[in-house]
PDB file of C-alpha atoms in Angstrom:
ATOM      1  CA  UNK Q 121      -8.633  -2.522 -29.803  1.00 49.00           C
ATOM      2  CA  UNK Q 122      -5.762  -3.964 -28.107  1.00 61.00           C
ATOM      3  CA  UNK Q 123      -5.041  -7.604 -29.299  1.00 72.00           C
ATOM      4  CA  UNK Q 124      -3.692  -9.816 -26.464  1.00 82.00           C
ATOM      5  CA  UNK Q 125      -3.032 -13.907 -25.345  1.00 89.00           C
ATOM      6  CA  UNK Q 126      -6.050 -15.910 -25.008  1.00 90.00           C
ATOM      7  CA  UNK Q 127      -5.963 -17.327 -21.539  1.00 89.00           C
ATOM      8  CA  UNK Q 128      -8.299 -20.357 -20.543  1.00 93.00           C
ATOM      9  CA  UNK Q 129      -9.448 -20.408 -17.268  1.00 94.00           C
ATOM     10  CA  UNK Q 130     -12.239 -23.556 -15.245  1.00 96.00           C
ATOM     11  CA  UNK Q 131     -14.858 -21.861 -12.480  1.00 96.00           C
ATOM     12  CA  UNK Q 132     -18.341 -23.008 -11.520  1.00 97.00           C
ATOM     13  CA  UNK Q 133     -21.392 -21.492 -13.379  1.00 97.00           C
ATOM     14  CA  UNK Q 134     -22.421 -20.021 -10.327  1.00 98.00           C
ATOM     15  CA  UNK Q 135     -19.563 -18.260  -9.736  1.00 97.00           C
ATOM     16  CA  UNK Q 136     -19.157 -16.949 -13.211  1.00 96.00           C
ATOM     17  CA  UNK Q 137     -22.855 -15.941 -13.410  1.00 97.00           C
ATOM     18  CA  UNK Q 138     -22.533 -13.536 -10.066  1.00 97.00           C
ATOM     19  CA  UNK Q 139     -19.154 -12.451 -11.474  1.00 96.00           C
ATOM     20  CA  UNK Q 140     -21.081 -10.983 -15.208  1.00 96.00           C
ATOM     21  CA  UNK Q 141     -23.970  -9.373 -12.699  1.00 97.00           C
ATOM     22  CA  UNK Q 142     -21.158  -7.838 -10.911  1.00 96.00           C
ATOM     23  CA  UNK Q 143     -19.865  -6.923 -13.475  1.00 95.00           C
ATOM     24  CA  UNK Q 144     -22.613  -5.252 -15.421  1.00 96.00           C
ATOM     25  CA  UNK Q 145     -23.628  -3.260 -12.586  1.00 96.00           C
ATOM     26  CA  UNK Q 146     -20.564  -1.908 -12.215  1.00 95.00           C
ATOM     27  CA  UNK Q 147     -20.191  -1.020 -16.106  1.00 96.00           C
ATOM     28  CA  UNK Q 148     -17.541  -3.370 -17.094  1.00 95.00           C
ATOM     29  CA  UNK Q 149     -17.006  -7.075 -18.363  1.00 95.00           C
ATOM     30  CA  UNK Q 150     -15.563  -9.926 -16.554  1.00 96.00           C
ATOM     31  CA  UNK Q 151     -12.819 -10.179 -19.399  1.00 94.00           C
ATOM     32  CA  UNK Q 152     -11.637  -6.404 -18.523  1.00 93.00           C
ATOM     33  CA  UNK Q 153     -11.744  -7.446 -14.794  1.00 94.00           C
ATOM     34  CA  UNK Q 154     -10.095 -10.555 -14.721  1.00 95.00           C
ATOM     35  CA  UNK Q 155      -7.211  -8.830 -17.042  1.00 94.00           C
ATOM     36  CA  UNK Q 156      -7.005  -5.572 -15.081  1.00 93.00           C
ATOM     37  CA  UNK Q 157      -5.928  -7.967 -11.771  1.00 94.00           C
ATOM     38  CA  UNK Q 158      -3.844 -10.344 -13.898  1.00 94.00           C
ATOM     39  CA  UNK Q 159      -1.815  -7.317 -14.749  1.00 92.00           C
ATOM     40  CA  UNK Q 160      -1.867  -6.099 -11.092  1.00 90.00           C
ATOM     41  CA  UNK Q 161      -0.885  -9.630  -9.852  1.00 92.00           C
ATOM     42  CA  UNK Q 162       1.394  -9.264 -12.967  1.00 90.00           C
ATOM     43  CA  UNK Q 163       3.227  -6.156 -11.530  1.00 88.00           C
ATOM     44  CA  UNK Q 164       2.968  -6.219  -7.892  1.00 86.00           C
ATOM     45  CA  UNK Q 165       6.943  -7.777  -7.844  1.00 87.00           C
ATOM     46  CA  UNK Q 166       7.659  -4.608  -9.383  1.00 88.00           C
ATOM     47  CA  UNK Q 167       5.351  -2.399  -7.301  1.00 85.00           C
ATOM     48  CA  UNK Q 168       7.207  -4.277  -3.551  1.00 89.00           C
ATOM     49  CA  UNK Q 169      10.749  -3.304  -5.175  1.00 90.00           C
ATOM     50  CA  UNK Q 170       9.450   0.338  -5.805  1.00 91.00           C
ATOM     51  CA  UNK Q 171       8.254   0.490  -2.063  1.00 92.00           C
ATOM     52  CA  UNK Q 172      11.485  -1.340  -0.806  1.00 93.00           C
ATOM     53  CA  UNK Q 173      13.708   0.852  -2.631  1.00 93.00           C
ATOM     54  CA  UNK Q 174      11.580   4.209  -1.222  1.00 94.00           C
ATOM     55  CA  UNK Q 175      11.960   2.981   2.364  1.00 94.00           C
ATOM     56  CA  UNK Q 176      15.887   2.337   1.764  1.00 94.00           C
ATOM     57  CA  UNK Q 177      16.210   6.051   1.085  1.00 94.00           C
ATOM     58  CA  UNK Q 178      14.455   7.334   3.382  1.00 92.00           C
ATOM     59  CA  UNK Q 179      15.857   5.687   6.139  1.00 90.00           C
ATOM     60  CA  UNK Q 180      19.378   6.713   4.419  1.00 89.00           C
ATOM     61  CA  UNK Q 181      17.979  10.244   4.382  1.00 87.00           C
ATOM     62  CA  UNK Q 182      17.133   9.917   8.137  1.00 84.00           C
ATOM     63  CA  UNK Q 183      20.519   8.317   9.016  1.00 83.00           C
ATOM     64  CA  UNK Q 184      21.962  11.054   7.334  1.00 84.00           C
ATOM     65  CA  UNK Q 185      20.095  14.089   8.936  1.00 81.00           C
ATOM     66  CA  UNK Q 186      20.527  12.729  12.457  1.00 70.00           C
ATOM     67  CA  UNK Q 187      19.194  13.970  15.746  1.00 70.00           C
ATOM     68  CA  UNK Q 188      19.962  17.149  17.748  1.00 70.00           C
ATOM     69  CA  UNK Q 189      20.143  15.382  20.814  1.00 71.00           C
ATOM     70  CA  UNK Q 190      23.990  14.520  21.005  1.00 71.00           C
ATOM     71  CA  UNK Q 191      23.856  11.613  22.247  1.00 75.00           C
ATOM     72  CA  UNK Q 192      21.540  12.177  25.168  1.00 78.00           C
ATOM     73  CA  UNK Q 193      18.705   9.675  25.906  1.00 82.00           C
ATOM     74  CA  UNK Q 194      15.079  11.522  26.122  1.00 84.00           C
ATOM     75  CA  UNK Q 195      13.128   9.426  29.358  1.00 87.00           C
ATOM     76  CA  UNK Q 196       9.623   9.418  28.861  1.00 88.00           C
ATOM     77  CA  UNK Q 197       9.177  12.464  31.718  1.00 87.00           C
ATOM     78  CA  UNK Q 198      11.539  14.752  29.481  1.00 86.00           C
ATOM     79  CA  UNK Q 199       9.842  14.175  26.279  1.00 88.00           C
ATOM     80  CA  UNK Q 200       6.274  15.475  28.064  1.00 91.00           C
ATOM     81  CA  UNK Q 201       7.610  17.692  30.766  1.00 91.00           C
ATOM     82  CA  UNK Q 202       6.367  20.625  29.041  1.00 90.00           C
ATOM     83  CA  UNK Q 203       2.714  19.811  28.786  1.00 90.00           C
ATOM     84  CA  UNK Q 204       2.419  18.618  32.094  1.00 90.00           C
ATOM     85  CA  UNK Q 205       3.547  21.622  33.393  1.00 90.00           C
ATOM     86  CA  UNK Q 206       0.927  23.498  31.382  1.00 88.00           C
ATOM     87  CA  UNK Q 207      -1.466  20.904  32.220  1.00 87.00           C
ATOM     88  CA  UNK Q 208      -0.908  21.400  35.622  1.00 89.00           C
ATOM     89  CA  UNK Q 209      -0.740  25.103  35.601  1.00 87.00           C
ATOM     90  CA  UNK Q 210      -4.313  25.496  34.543  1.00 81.00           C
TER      91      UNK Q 210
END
């Protein structure tokens, strides 16, 4: 068993009773709970870096694969010429 800090916490009896009903009919104990989201709440700095830095290369990646348009600006009409044409073929 994994040994760990004590941590001391004040809530209504209320609350803490629905919380252990909860908890037992989902199969765990408030304890687990309460330390499974103190280590999300724990990590989530890291976890908004790690999606930060993803999003920082792939907009590098896109900035580096560029368009084939060369320069030329689509208007709305160009972009769905084709399927109005078929549209209107039918």
């Amino acid at each position: 068993m994994l040994h760990g800090s004590r941590v001391t916490i004040t809530v209504d009896a209320d609350t803490l009773k629905r919380a252990r009903i909860r908890a037992i009919e989902r199969g765990e104990s408030v304890n687990a709970f309460l330390a499974s989201e103190l280590r999300r709440y724990a990590d989530a700095d890291d976890a908004i870096a790690r999606q930060r830095e993803a999003t920082a290369k792939l907009i590098d990646v896109a900035r580096s694969i560029g368009g084939r348009s060369a320069g030329r600006r689509f208007s709305r009409e160009d972009l769905y010429a084709e399927r109005i044409d078929r549209y209107r073929a039918r």
